[in-house]
Tab-separated table of C-alpha atoms in Angstrom:
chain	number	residue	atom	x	y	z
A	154	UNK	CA	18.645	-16.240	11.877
A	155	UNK	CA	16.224	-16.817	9.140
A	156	UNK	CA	14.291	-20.097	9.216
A	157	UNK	CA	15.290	-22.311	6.159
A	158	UNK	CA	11.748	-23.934	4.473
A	159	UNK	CA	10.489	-25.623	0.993
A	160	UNK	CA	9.074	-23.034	-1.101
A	161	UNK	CA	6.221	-24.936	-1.541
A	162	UNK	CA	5.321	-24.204	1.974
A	163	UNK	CA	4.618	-20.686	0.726
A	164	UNK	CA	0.408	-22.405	0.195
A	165	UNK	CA	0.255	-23.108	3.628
A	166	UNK	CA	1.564	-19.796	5.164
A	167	UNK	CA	-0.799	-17.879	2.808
A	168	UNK	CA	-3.931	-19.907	3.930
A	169	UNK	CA	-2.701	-19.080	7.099
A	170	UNK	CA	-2.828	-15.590	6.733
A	171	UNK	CA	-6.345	-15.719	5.408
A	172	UNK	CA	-7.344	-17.457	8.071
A	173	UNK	CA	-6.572	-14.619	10.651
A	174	UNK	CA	-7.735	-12.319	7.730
A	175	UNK	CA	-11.127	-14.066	8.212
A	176	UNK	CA	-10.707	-13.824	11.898
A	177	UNK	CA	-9.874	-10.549	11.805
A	178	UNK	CA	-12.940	-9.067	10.076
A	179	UNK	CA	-15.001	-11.192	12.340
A	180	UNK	CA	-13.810	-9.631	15.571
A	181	UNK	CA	-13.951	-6.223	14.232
A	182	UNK	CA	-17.554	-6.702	13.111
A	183	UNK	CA	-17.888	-7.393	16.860
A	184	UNK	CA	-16.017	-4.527	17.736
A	185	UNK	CA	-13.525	-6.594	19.188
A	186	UNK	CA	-10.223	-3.974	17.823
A	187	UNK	CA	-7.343	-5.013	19.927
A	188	UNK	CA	-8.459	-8.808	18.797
A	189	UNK	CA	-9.021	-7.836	15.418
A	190	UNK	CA	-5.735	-5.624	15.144
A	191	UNK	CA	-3.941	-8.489	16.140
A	192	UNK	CA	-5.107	-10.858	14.115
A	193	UNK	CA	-4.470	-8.162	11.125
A	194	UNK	CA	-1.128	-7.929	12.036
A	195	UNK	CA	-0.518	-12.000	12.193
A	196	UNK	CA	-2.542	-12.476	8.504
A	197	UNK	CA	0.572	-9.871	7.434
A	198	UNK	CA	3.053	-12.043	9.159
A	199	UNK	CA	2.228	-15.019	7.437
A	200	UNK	CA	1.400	-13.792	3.958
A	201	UNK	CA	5.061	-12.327	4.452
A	202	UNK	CA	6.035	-15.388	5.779
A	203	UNK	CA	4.233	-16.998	2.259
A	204	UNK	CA	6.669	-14.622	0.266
A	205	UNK	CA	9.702	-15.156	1.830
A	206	UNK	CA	9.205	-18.997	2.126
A	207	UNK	CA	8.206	-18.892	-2.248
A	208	UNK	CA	11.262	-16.629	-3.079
A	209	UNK	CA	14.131	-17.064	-0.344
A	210	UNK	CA	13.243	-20.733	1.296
A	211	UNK	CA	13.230	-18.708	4.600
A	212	UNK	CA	10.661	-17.569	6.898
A	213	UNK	CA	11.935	-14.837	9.824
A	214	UNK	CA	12.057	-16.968	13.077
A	215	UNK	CA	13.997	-14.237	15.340
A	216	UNK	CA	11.674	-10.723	15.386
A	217	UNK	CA	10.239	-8.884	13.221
A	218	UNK	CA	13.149	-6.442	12.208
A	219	UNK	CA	14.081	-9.716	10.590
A	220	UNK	CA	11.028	-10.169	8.674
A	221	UNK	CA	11.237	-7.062	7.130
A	222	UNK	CA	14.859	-7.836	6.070
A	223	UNK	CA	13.655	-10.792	4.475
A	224	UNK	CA	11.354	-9.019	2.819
A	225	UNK	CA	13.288	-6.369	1.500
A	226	UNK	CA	15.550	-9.129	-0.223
A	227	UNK	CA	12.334	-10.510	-1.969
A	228	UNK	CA	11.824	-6.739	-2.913
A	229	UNK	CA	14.976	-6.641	-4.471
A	230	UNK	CA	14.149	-9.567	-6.147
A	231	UNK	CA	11.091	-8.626	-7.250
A	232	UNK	CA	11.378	-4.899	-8.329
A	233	UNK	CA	8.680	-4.350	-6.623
A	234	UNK	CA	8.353	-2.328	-3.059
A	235	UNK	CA	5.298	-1.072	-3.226
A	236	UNK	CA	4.179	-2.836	0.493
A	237	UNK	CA	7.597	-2.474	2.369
A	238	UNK	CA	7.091	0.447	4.181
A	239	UNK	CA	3.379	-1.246	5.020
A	240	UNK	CA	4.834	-4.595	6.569
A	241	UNK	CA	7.227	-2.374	8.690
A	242	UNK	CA	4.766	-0.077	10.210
A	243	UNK	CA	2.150	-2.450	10.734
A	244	UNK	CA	4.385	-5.145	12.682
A	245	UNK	CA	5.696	-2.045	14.715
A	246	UNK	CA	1.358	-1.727	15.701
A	247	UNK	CA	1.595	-5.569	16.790
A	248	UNK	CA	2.381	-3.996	20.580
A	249	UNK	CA	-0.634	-1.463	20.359
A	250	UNK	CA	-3.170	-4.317	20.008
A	251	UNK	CA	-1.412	-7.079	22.025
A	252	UNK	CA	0.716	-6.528	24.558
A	253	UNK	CA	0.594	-2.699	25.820
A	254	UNK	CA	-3.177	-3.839	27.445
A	255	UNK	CA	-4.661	-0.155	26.499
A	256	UNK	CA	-7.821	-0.161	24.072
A	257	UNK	CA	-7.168	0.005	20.734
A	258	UNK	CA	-9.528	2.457	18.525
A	259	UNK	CA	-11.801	1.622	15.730
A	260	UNK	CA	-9.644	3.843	13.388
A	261	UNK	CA	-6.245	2.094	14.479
A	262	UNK	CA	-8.139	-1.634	13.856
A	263	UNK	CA	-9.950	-0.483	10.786
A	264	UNK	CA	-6.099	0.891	9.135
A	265	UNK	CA	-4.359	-2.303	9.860
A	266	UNK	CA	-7.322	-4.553	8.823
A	267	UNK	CA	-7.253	-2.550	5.453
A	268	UNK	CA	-3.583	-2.367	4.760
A	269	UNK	CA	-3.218	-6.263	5.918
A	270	UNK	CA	-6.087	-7.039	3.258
A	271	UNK	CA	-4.187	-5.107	0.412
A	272	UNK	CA	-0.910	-7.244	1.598
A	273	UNK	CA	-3.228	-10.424	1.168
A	274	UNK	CA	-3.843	-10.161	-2.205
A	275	UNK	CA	-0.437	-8.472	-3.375
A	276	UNK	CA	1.126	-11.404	-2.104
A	277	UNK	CA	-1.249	-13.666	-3.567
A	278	UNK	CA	-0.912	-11.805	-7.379
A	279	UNK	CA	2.394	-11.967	-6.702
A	280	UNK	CA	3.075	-15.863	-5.867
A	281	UNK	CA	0.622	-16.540	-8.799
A	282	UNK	CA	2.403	-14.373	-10.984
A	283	UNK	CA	5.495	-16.492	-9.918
A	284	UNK	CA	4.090	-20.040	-10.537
């Protein structure tokens, strides 16, 4: 069940997410993928969590199935679905870089660091755009 929080806390879950953003880029730079994959994937969960909290007053608090339902109700909010399919596959890599302990590759690190920077600033136009 859905975690029920003020929509201003939206600010705080999206400078979350740039923090592991930042941390993200820093550990690939050191070649550190699984780390930096990881962190990608947590900058997504937060900047969805910044959504969510903005639009719905709810953050996911079970898995991540659940954050993508919560997400798709902001889509149909929104109009707007252009990073659904983006969240889903990327939280479905959180595994890969933390848990399974095999080495992730440059390529896999390099994707999810890219798609979770393109879901930083959507989210960020997009809570703007809401103000």
């Amino acid at each position: 069940m859905a975690r029920t929080v003020r929509r201003e806390a939206a600010s705080a879950f999206l400078g979350l997410a740039g923090e592991f953003l930042e941390s993200a880029r820093g550990k690939f730079e050191e070649k550190r993928y699984n780390a930096a994959g990881f962190d990608a994937v947590q900058s997504l969960i937060h900047a969805n969590d910044a959504l969510t909290a903005r639009f719905l007053g709810a953050v996911a608090s079970l898995d991540h199935r659940e954050a993508v339902r919560l997400h798709a109700d902001v889509v149909r909010l929104l109009g707007d679905a252009s990073q659904r399919e983006v969240l889903k596959r990327d939280l479905d890599q959180r595994s890969l870089f933390g848990y399974l302990g095999t080495p992730a590759s440059r390529a896999q690190a390099e994707r999810v660091l890219r798609d979770a920077a393109r879901f930083f600033e959507w989210v960020r136009r997009t809570l703007e755009l809401s103000a």
